[in-house]
PDB file of C-alpha atoms in Angstrom:
ATOM      1  CA  MET A   1       0.000   0.000   0.000  1.00  0.00           C
ATOM      2  CA  ASP A   2       1.462   3.355  -1.036  1.00  0.00           C
ATOM      3  CA  THR A   3       0.285   5.356   1.947  1.00  0.00           C
ATOM      4  CA  LEU A   4       2.598   8.284   1.278  1.00  0.00           C
ATOM      5  CA  VAL A   5       1.409   8.782  -2.276  1.00  0.00           C
ATOM      6  CA  ASP A   6      -2.294   8.142  -1.709  1.00  0.00           C
ATOM      7  CA  SER A   7      -2.547  10.251   1.412  1.00  0.00           C
ATOM      8  CA  GLN A   8      -0.603  13.097  -0.154  1.00  0.00           C
ATOM      9  CA  SER A   9      -3.536  13.916  -2.418  1.00  0.00           C
ATOM     10  CA  ARG A  10      -5.943  14.214   0.497  1.00  0.00           C
ATOM     11  CA  SER A  11      -4.018  15.684   3.373  1.00  0.00           C
ATOM     12  CA  THR A  12      -1.478  18.505   3.360  1.00  0.00           C
ATOM     13  CA  GLU A  13      -3.060  20.482   0.551  1.00  0.00           C
ATOM     14  CA  ARG A  14      -6.638  20.160   1.752  1.00  0.00           C
ATOM     15  CA  CYS A  15      -8.423  23.403   2.328  1.00  0.00           C
ATOM     16  CA  LEU A  16     -11.313  24.525   4.475  1.00  0.00           C
ATOM     17  CA  GLY A  17     -14.194  26.816   3.552  1.00  0.00           C
ATOM     18  CA  ALA A  18     -16.045  29.801   4.991  1.00  0.00           C
ATOM     19  CA  PRO A  19     -19.383  29.136   6.764  1.00  0.00           C
ATOM     20  CA  ARG A  20     -22.646  29.406   4.874  1.00  0.00           C
ATOM     21  CA  ARG A  21     -24.690  27.403   7.319  1.00  0.00           C
ATOM     22  CA  GLY A  22     -28.062  25.828   6.692  1.00  0.00           C
ATOM     23  CA  ALA A  23     -28.016  26.625   3.005  1.00  0.00           C
ATOM     24  CA  LEU A  24     -28.150  24.188   0.139  1.00  0.00           C
ATOM     25  CA  PHE A  25     -25.626  25.377  -2.324  1.00  0.00           C
ATOM     26  CA  MET A  26     -24.110  24.214  -5.577  1.00  0.00           C
ATOM     27  CA  ILE A  27     -20.406  24.051  -6.140  1.00  0.00           C
ATOM     28  CA  ALA A  28     -20.607  25.646  -9.538  1.00  0.00           C
ATOM     29  CA  ILE A  29     -18.064  26.604 -12.124  1.00  0.00           C
ATOM     30  CA  ALA A  30     -18.988  30.268 -11.752  1.00  0.00           C
ATOM     31  CA  LEU A  31     -17.815  30.221  -8.123  1.00  0.00           C
ATOM     32  CA  ILE A  32     -14.381  28.871  -8.924  1.00  0.00           C
ATOM     33  CA  THR A  33     -11.657  31.480  -8.679  1.00  0.00           C
ATOM     34  CA  ALA A  34      -7.918  31.310  -8.291  1.00  0.00           C
ATOM     35  CA  GLY A  35      -6.377  31.984  -4.884  1.00  0.00           C
ATOM     36  CA  VAL A  36      -4.024  30.797  -2.236  1.00  0.00           C
ATOM     37  CA  MET A  37      -5.289  29.724   1.153  1.00  0.00           C
ATOM     38  CA  ALA A  38      -3.758  29.202   4.550  1.00  0.00           C
ATOM     39  CA  GLY A  39      -1.833  25.956   4.478  1.00  0.00           C
ATOM     40  CA  GLY A  40      -0.516  26.587   0.983  1.00  0.00           C
ATOM     41  CA  CYS A  41      -3.480  25.113  -0.860  1.00  0.00           C
ATOM     42  CA  GLN A  42      -5.153  26.424  -3.967  1.00  0.00           C
ATOM     43  CA  SER A  43      -8.689  27.599  -3.375  1.00  0.00           C
ATOM     44  CA  THR A  44     -11.675  27.470  -5.653  1.00  0.00           C
ATOM     45  CA  GLY A  45     -13.196  30.557  -4.061  1.00  0.00           C
ATOM     46  CA  SER A  46     -14.492  32.039  -0.820  1.00  0.00           C
ATOM     47  CA  SER A  47     -16.907  29.146  -0.261  1.00  0.00           C
ATOM     48  CA  TYR A  48     -13.832  27.020   0.533  1.00  0.00           C
ATOM     49  CA  ARG A  49     -12.027  29.503   2.738  1.00  0.00           C
ATOM     50  CA  VAL A  50     -12.012  28.804   6.453  1.00  0.00           C
ATOM     51  CA  SER A  51      -9.637  29.451   9.304  1.00  0.00           C
ATOM     52  CA  PRO A  52      -9.185  26.647  11.850  1.00  0.00           C
ATOM     53  CA  GLU A  53      -9.539  29.237  14.613  1.00  0.00           C
ATOM     54  CA  SER A  54     -13.134  29.867  13.527  1.00  0.00           C
ATOM     55  CA  ILE A  55     -13.897  26.183  14.135  1.00  0.00           C
ATOM     56  CA  ALA A  56     -11.887  26.113  17.366  1.00  0.00           C
ATOM     57  CA  ASP A  57     -13.626  29.264  18.613  1.00  0.00           C
ATOM     58  CA  GLN A  58     -16.996  27.449  18.628  1.00  0.00           C
ATOM     59  CA  PHE A  59     -18.241  24.682  20.886  1.00  0.00           C
ATOM     60  CA  LEU A  60     -16.841  21.262  20.043  1.00  0.00           C
ATOM     61  CA  PRO A  61     -17.749  18.115  21.990  1.00  0.00           C
ATOM     62  CA  ARG A  62     -15.175  15.936  23.723  1.00  0.00           C
ATOM     63  CA  GLU A  63     -16.722  13.011  21.909  1.00  0.00           C
ATOM     64  CA  ARG A  64     -18.121  13.714  18.474  1.00  0.00           C
ATOM     65  CA  GLU A  65     -21.299  11.679  18.034  1.00  0.00           C
ATOM     66  CA  ALA A  66     -21.665  11.513  14.271  1.00  0.00           C
ATOM     67  CA  GLU A  67     -24.996  10.771  12.643  1.00  0.00           C
ATOM     68  CA  ALA A  68     -23.555   8.006  10.458  1.00  0.00           C
ATOM     69  CA  HIS A  69     -20.464   5.898   9.804  1.00  0.00           C
ATOM     70  CA  PRO A  70     -17.535   7.857   8.289  1.00  0.00           C
ATOM     71  CA  ASP A  71     -17.974   5.815   5.100  1.00  0.00           C
ATOM     72  CA  SER A  72     -21.479   7.154   4.630  1.00  0.00           C
ATOM     73  CA  VAL A  73     -22.173   9.866   2.090  1.00  0.00           C
ATOM     74  CA  ARG A  74     -25.415  11.586   3.028  1.00  0.00           C
ATOM     75  CA  LEU A  75     -24.679  15.298   2.797  1.00  0.00           C
ATOM     76  CA  LEU A  76     -22.950  15.264  -0.574  1.00  0.00           C
ATOM     77  CA  THR A  77     -24.387  14.477  -4.004  1.00  0.00           C
ATOM     78  CA  ILE A  78     -22.247  14.149  -7.120  1.00  0.00           C
ATOM     79  CA  MET A  79     -24.255  15.007 -10.220  1.00  0.00           C
ATOM     80  CA  GLU A  80     -23.649  14.978 -13.951  1.00  0.00           C
ATOM     81  CA  ARG A  81     -23.963  18.363 -15.648  1.00  0.00           C
ATOM     82  CA  ASP A  82     -23.370  18.310 -19.403  1.00  0.00           C
ATOM     83  CA  ASP A  83     -19.703  17.350 -19.842  1.00  0.00           C
ATOM     84  CA  GLN A  84     -18.745  17.894 -16.210  1.00  0.00           C
ATOM     85  CA  LEU A  85     -19.619  16.803 -12.676  1.00  0.00           C
ATOM     86  CA  ALA A  86     -21.086  19.053  -9.999  1.00  0.00           C
ATOM     87  CA  PHE A  87     -21.034  18.656  -6.221  1.00  0.00           C
ATOM     88  CA  GLU A  88     -24.084  19.592  -4.183  1.00  0.00           C
ATOM     89  CA  MET A  89     -23.785  19.761  -0.381  1.00  0.00           C
ATOM     90  CA  GLU A  90     -26.312  20.363   2.362  1.00  0.00           C
ATOM     91  CA  HIS A  91     -23.731  22.254   4.428  1.00  0.00           C
ATOM     92  CA  SER A  92     -20.703  24.396   3.721  1.00  0.00           C
ATOM     93  CA  TYR A  93     -17.284  22.797   3.506  1.00  0.00           C
ATOM     94  CA  GLN A  94     -16.334  24.411   6.816  1.00  0.00           C
ATOM     95  CA  HIS A  95     -19.419  23.052   8.519  1.00  0.00           C
ATOM     96  CA  LEU A  96     -18.605  19.586   7.173  1.00  0.00           C
ATOM     97  CA  HIS A  97     -15.201  19.827   8.863  1.00  0.00           C
ATOM     98  CA  ARG A  98     -16.857  20.867  12.097  1.00  0.00           C
ATOM     99  CA  LEU A  99     -19.226  17.888  11.984  1.00  0.00           C
ATOM    100  CA  TRP A 100     -16.184  15.575  12.176  1.00  0.00           C
ATOM    101  CA  SER A 101     -14.200  17.547  14.773  1.00  0.00           C
ATOM    102  CA  SER A 102     -13.889  17.073  18.519  1.00  0.00           C
ATOM    103  CA  THR A 103     -11.921  18.622  21.347  1.00  0.00           C
ATOM    104  CA  PHE A 104      -9.985  16.596  23.925  1.00  0.00           C
ATOM    105  CA  ASN A 105     -10.173  14.983  27.320  1.00  0.00           C
ATOM    106  CA  VAL A 106      -7.074  15.264  29.501  1.00  0.00           C
ATOM    107  CA  VAL A 107      -6.215  11.736  30.625  1.00  0.00           C
ATOM    108  CA  SER A 108      -3.068  12.802  32.483  1.00  0.00           C
ATOM    109  CA  ALA A 109      -1.818  16.305  33.147  1.00  0.00           C
ATOM    110  CA  GLY A 110       1.469  17.795  32.061  1.00  0.00           C
ATOM    111  CA  ARG A 111       1.925  20.146  29.151  1.00  0.00           C
ATOM    112  CA  THR A 112      -1.729  20.885  28.494  1.00  0.00           C
ATOM    113  CA  PRO A 113      -2.693  22.659  25.262  1.00  0.00           C
ATOM    114  CA  THR A 114      -5.028  25.616  25.139  1.00  0.00           C
ATOM    115  CA  ARG A 115      -8.559  24.640  26.023  1.00  0.00           C
ATOM    116  CA  PRO A 116     -11.017  24.612  24.468  1.00  0.00           C
ATOM    117  CA  LEU A 117      -9.346  25.566  21.186  1.00  0.00           C
ATOM    118  CA  THR A 118      -7.211  22.503  20.434  1.00  0.00           C
ATOM    119  CA  TYR A 119      -9.184  19.998  18.369  1.00  0.00           C
ATOM    120  CA  ALA A 120      -8.892  17.120  15.883  1.00  0.00           C
ATOM    121  CA  THR A 121     -10.767  16.351  12.650  1.00  0.00           C
ATOM    122  CA  LEU A 122     -11.463  12.832  11.398  1.00  0.00           C
ATOM    123  CA  TRP A 123     -11.643  12.703   7.604  1.00  0.00           C
ATOM    124  CA  SER A 124     -14.881  11.033   6.510  1.00  0.00           C
ATOM    125  CA  GLN A 125     -15.521   9.863   2.967  1.00  0.00           C
ATOM    126  CA  GLU A 126     -17.758  12.803   2.091  1.00  0.00           C
ATOM    127  CA  LEU A 127     -15.242  15.256   3.542  1.00  0.00           C
ATOM    128  CA  SER A 128     -12.504  13.586   1.466  1.00  0.00           C
ATOM    129  CA  LEU A 129     -14.589  13.780  -1.698  1.00  0.00           C
ATOM    130  CA  ALA A 130     -15.584  17.387  -1.057  1.00  0.00           C
ATOM    131  CA  SER A 131     -11.890  18.258  -0.710  1.00  0.00           C
ATOM    132  CA  LEU A 132     -11.492  17.510  -4.417  1.00  0.00           C
ATOM    133  CA  GLU A 133     -13.368  20.702  -5.208  1.00  0.00           C
ATOM    134  CA  ALA A 134     -11.336  22.711  -2.698  1.00  0.00           C
ATOM    135  CA  HIS A 135      -8.010  21.410  -3.941  1.00  0.00           C
ATOM    136  CA  GLU A 136      -8.560  20.289  -7.527  1.00  0.00           C
ATOM    137  CA  GLY A 137     -11.479  22.445  -8.658  1.00  0.00           C
ATOM    138  CA  ILE A 138     -12.949  19.178  -9.858  1.00  0.00           C
ATOM    139  CA  SER A 139     -16.082  20.786 -11.299  1.00  0.00           C
ATOM    140  CA  THR A 140     -13.884  22.477 -13.915  1.00  0.00           C
ATOM    141  CA  LEU A 141     -12.468  19.179 -15.198  1.00  0.00           C
ATOM    142  CA  THR A 142     -13.914  17.036 -17.922  1.00  0.00           C
ATOM    143  CA  LYS A 143     -16.258  14.316 -16.761  1.00  0.00           C
ATOM    144  CA  GLU A 144     -13.673  11.619 -17.471  1.00  0.00           C
ATOM    145  CA  ALA A 145     -10.890  13.440 -15.605  1.00  0.00           C
ATOM    146  CA  ALA A 146     -13.211  14.141 -12.672  1.00  0.00           C
ATOM    147  CA  ARG A 147     -14.234  10.494 -12.441  1.00  0.00           C
ATOM    148  CA  GLU A 148     -10.569   9.493 -12.406  1.00  0.00           C
ATOM    149  CA  GLN A 149      -9.827  11.885  -9.536  1.00  0.00           C
ATOM    150  CA  ILE A 150     -12.836  10.627  -7.573  1.00  0.00           C
ATOM    151  CA  ALA A 151     -11.704   7.026  -8.039  1.00  0.00           C
ATOM    152  CA  LYS A 152      -8.208   7.874  -6.752  1.00  0.00           C
ATOM    153  CA  GLU A 153      -9.642   9.695  -3.763  1.00  0.00           C
ATOM    154  CA  ARG A 154     -11.929   6.804  -2.871  1.00  0.00           C
ATOM    155  CA  GLU A 155      -9.028   4.364  -3.098  1.00  0.00           C
ATOM    156  CA  ALA A 156      -6.932   6.567  -0.810  1.00  0.00           C
ATOM    157  CA  TYR A 157      -9.836   6.785   1.624  1.00  0.00           C
ATOM    158  CA  ARG A 158     -10.346   3.011   1.625  1.00  0.00           C
ATOM    159  CA  THR A 159      -6.726   2.352   2.556  1.00  0.00           C
ATOM    160  CA  THR A 160      -5.952   5.069   5.111  1.00  0.00           C
ATOM    161  CA  ILE A 161      -7.476   6.813   8.121  1.00  0.00           C
ATOM    162  CA  GLN A 162      -6.524  10.472   8.398  1.00  0.00           C
ATOM    163  CA  ILE A 163      -6.918  12.678  11.454  1.00  0.00           C
ATOM    164  CA  ASP A 164      -5.760  16.301  11.536  1.00  0.00           C
ATOM    165  CA  LEU A 165      -4.722  17.681  14.921  1.00  0.00           C
ATOM    166  CA  TYR A 166      -4.911  21.459  15.455  1.00  0.00           C
ATOM    167  CA  TRP A 167      -2.886  22.358  18.555  1.00  0.00           C
ATOM    168  CA  PHE A 168      -3.352  25.929  19.797  1.00  0.00           C
ATOM    169  CA  SER A 169      -1.191  27.996  22.116  1.00  0.00           C
ATOM    170  CA  ARG A 170      -1.618  31.490  23.526  1.00  0.00           C
ATOM    171  CA  SER A 171       2.091  32.041  24.115  1.00  0.00           C
ATOM    172  CA  GLU A 172       5.263  31.704  22.074  1.00  0.00           C
ATOM    173  CA  ARG A 173       6.874  30.227  25.195  1.00  0.00           C
ATOM    174  CA  THR A 174       4.687  27.099  24.931  1.00  0.00           C
ATOM    175  CA  LEU A 175       4.599  26.390  21.225  1.00  0.00           C
ATOM    176  CA  PRO A 176       2.631  23.387  19.908  1.00  0.00           C
ATOM    177  CA  PRO A 177       4.941  20.352  19.980  1.00  0.00           C
ATOM    178  CA  ALA A 178       6.242  18.551  16.910  1.00  0.00           C
ATOM    179  CA  LEU A 179       4.863  15.058  17.496  1.00  0.00           C
ATOM    180  CA  LEU A 180       6.530  11.795  16.518  1.00  0.00           C
ATOM    181  CA  ARG A 181       4.860   8.540  15.468  1.00  0.00           C
ATOM    182  CA  SER A 182       5.442   7.246  18.998  1.00  0.00           C
ATOM    183  CA  ASN A 183       3.339  10.121  20.393  1.00  0.00           C
ATOM    184  CA  ALA A 184       0.069   8.961  18.785  1.00  0.00           C
ATOM    185  CA  GLN A 185      -2.166   5.897  19.037  1.00  0.00           C
ATOM    186  CA  LEU A 186      -5.459   4.990  17.402  1.00  0.00           C
ATOM    187  CA  GLN A 187      -7.925   2.527  18.899  1.00  0.00           C
ATOM    188  CA  MET A 188     -11.254   1.321  17.504  1.00  0.00           C
ATOM    189  CA  THR A 189     -14.359   0.732  19.615  1.00  0.00           C
ATOM    190  CA  PRO A 190     -15.380  -1.782  20.739  1.00  0.00           C
ATOM    191  CA  ALA A 191     -11.954  -1.949  22.379  1.00  0.00           C
ATOM    192  CA  GLY A 192      -9.335  -3.502  20.167  1.00  0.00           C
ATOM    193  CA  GLU A 193      -5.702  -3.201  19.197  1.00  0.00           C
ATOM    194  CA  ARG A 194      -3.882   0.091  19.196  1.00  0.00           C
ATOM    195  CA  TYR A 195      -2.205   1.381  16.058  1.00  0.00           C
ATOM    196  CA  ARG A 196       0.632   3.812  15.444  1.00  0.00           C
ATOM    197  CA  PRO A 197       0.470   6.244  12.521  1.00  0.00           C
ATOM    198  CA  THR A 198       2.300   5.300   9.358  1.00  0.00           C
ATOM    199  CA  GLU A 199       2.971   8.964   8.695  1.00  0.00           C
ATOM    200  CA  VAL A 200       3.089  12.210  10.677  1.00  0.00           C
ATOM    201  CA  ARG A 201       3.390  15.566   8.915  1.00  0.00           C
ATOM    202  CA  HIS A 202       3.647  18.991  10.503  1.00  0.00           C
ATOM    203  CA  LEU A 203       2.529  22.132   8.768  1.00  0.00           C
ATOM    204  CA  PRO A 204       4.202  25.423   9.697  1.00  0.00           C
ATOM    205  CA  LEU A 205       3.200  27.316  12.829  1.00  0.00           C
ATOM    206  CA  ARG A 206       0.576  29.951  12.100  1.00  0.00           C
ATOM    207  CA  ASP A 207      -0.657  33.070  13.848  1.00  0.00           C
ATOM    208  CA  ALA A 208      -4.399  33.589  14.172  1.00  0.00           C
ATOM    209  CA  VAL A 209      -6.831  35.973  15.827  1.00  0.00           C
ATOM    210  CA  LEU A 210      -9.948  34.791  17.658  1.00  0.00           C
ATOM    211  CA  SER A 211     -13.337  36.474  17.406  1.00  0.00           C
ATOM    212  CA  ASN A 212     -12.627  38.363  20.653  1.00  0.00           C
ATOM    213  CA  GLY A 213      -9.407  39.804  19.194  1.00  0.00           C
ATOM    214  CA  GLU A 214      -7.080  37.499  21.115  1.00  0.00           C
ATOM    215  CA  SER A 215      -3.946  36.379  19.270  1.00  0.00           C
ATOM    216  CA  VAL A 216      -3.048  32.683  19.234  1.00  0.00           C
ATOM    217  CA  ILE A 217      -0.593  30.314  17.563  1.00  0.00           C
ATOM    218  CA  TYR A 218      -1.489  26.924  16.154  1.00  0.00           C
ATOM    219  CA  ARG A 219       0.081  23.994  14.359  1.00  0.00           C
ATOM    220  CA  ARG A 220      -1.722  21.508  12.127  1.00  0.00           C
ATOM    221  CA  THR A 221      -0.348  17.973  12.398  1.00  0.00           C
ATOM    222  CA  ILE A 222      -1.544  15.376   9.900  1.00  0.00           C
ATOM    223  CA  LEU A 223      -1.717  11.808  11.225  1.00  0.00           C
ATOM    224  CA  VAL A 224      -2.176   8.989   8.709  1.00  0.00           C
ATOM    225  CA  PHE A 225      -2.963   5.433   9.842  1.00  0.00           C
ATOM    226  CA  ALA A 226      -3.217   2.262   7.785  1.00  0.00           C
ATOM    227  CA  ARG A 227      -6.858   1.263   7.479  1.00  0.00           C
ATOM    228  CA  VAL A 228      -6.136  -2.266   6.257  1.00  0.00           C
ATOM    229  CA  VAL A 229      -4.096  -4.255   8.785  1.00  0.00           C
ATOM    230  CA  ASP A 230      -3.369  -7.952   8.235  1.00  0.00           C
ATOM    231  CA  ASP A 231      -5.874  -7.933   5.343  1.00  0.00           C
ATOM    232  CA  ARG A 232      -8.586  -6.588   7.657  1.00  0.00           C
ATOM    233  CA  ASP A 233     -10.413  -3.277   7.394  1.00  0.00           C
ATOM    234  CA  ILE A 234     -10.136  -2.030  10.975  1.00  0.00           C
ATOM    235  CA  LEU A 235     -12.820   0.628  10.467  1.00  0.00           C
ATOM    236  CA  ALA A 236     -15.446  -1.557   8.794  1.00  0.00           C
ATOM    237  CA  ASP A 237     -17.099  -2.944  11.941  1.00  0.00           C
ATOM    238  CA  ALA A 238     -16.167  -0.178  14.362  1.00  0.00           C
ATOM    239  CA  ASN A 239     -18.740   2.101  15.951  1.00  0.00           C
ATOM    240  CA  GLY A 240     -16.195   4.651  17.093  1.00  0.00           C
ATOM    241  CA  LEU A 241     -12.538   5.386  17.625  1.00  0.00           C
ATOM    242  CA  GLN A 242     -10.189   7.239  19.964  1.00  0.00           C
ATOM    243  CA  LEU A 243      -7.021   9.136  19.154  1.00  0.00           C
ATOM    244  CA  ARG A 244      -4.556   9.273  22.047  1.00  0.00           C
ATOM    245  CA  ILE A 245      -1.745  11.799  22.066  1.00  0.00           C
ATOM    246  CA  LEU A 246       1.156  11.578  24.524  1.00  0.00           C
ATOM    247  CA  THR A 247       3.157  14.781  24.299  1.00  0.00           C
ATOM    248  CA  PRO A 248       6.812  15.277  25.216  1.00  0.00           C
ATOM    249  CA  GLY A 249       5.571  17.052  28.350  1.00  0.00           C
ATOM    250  CA  THR A 250       3.819  13.820  29.458  1.00  0.00           C
ATOM    251  CA  THR A 251       0.346  15.208  28.844  1.00  0.00           C
ATOM    252  CA  ARG A 252      -1.992  12.478  27.605  1.00  0.00           C
ATOM    253  CA  LEU A 253      -4.932  13.665  25.543  1.00  0.00           C
ATOM    254  CA  GLU A 254      -7.820  11.706  24.067  1.00  0.00           C
ATOM    255  CA  PHE A 255     -10.055  12.705  21.154  1.00  0.00           C
ATOM    256  CA  ALA A 256     -13.107  10.539  20.493  1.00  0.00           C
ATOM    257  CA  TRP A 257     -15.672   9.902  17.765  1.00  0.00           C
ATOM    258  CA  SER A 258     -18.666   7.565  17.717  1.00  0.00           C
ATOM    259  CA  TRP A 259     -21.488   6.737  15.316  1.00  0.00           C
ATOM    260  CA  PRO A 260     -24.553   4.462  15.243  1.00  0.00           C
ATOM    261  CA  ASN A 261     -24.429   0.883  14.028  1.00  0.00           C
ATOM    262  CA  GLU A 262     -26.040   1.018  10.641  1.00  0.00           C
ATOM    263  CA  GLU A 263     -25.394  -0.040   7.088  1.00  0.00           C
ATOM    264  CA  ARG A 264     -22.862   2.201   5.408  1.00  0.00           C
ATOM    265  CA  GLU A 265     -23.776   4.162   2.313  1.00  0.00           C
ATOM    266  CA  SER A 266     -21.711   4.679  -0.816  1.00  0.00           C
ATOM    267  CA  ALA A 267     -21.489   7.868  -2.824  1.00  0.00           C
ATOM    268  CA  MET A 268     -23.170   7.401  -6.186  1.00  0.00           C
ATOM    269  CA  LEU A 269     -22.719   9.426  -9.322  1.00  0.00           C
ATOM    270  CA  ARG A 270     -26.118  10.464 -10.492  1.00  0.00           C
TER     271      ARG A 270
END
């Protein structure tokens, strides 16, 4: 499994989008504009522009109770429009990120990150597919090229589990740590084996300003885990998972996600 190559297309360059909550909107060609976003990713317009601090500045649960399995695709529809494909979502791209984000529980104290800002985002299938518009501008491609990109993204999603950790600090004296593979563990629920990431990537430190005008610093760390272990899909029968982070300062954090037991849905082109 080429984790480095497959995950590259759906991790570092992924972008977030500005909130347009509660609205059904079409990712249309007319909205696609050139631009550069935080994180060094190419944007397809303001509908895909979001700052992690705007997510962190809102309430996030310590355990994200999702409405469906991460493999489900319920909020995204991929439609054929003449010679191209169009994405239709029930929420904005930013809101989709928020739906798969949770803050942390402190399991043991030490070097504790800023609460409640620090959070983690689990990449679901629909979030991964929606990222193709943010990064690739997939609605501008020919139908054949778009289908090829979707197939690659689905294959990457089927073979890896990606979680992005956003660690915030209010002081330059306590900068977010640069984690190693040994600092992270993933465990499925019901309780099972624990897994180390196959890849850890750190994006540059960034300055941000909260809604109250307070200045903060954050680092985005991308954690990639193998989804297929010993020929077994470790996520297929799970109804939740926990990410455990042990920092160099001996702080142990836990981020959690859960979802109901139900048949998973597949995204269909229609």
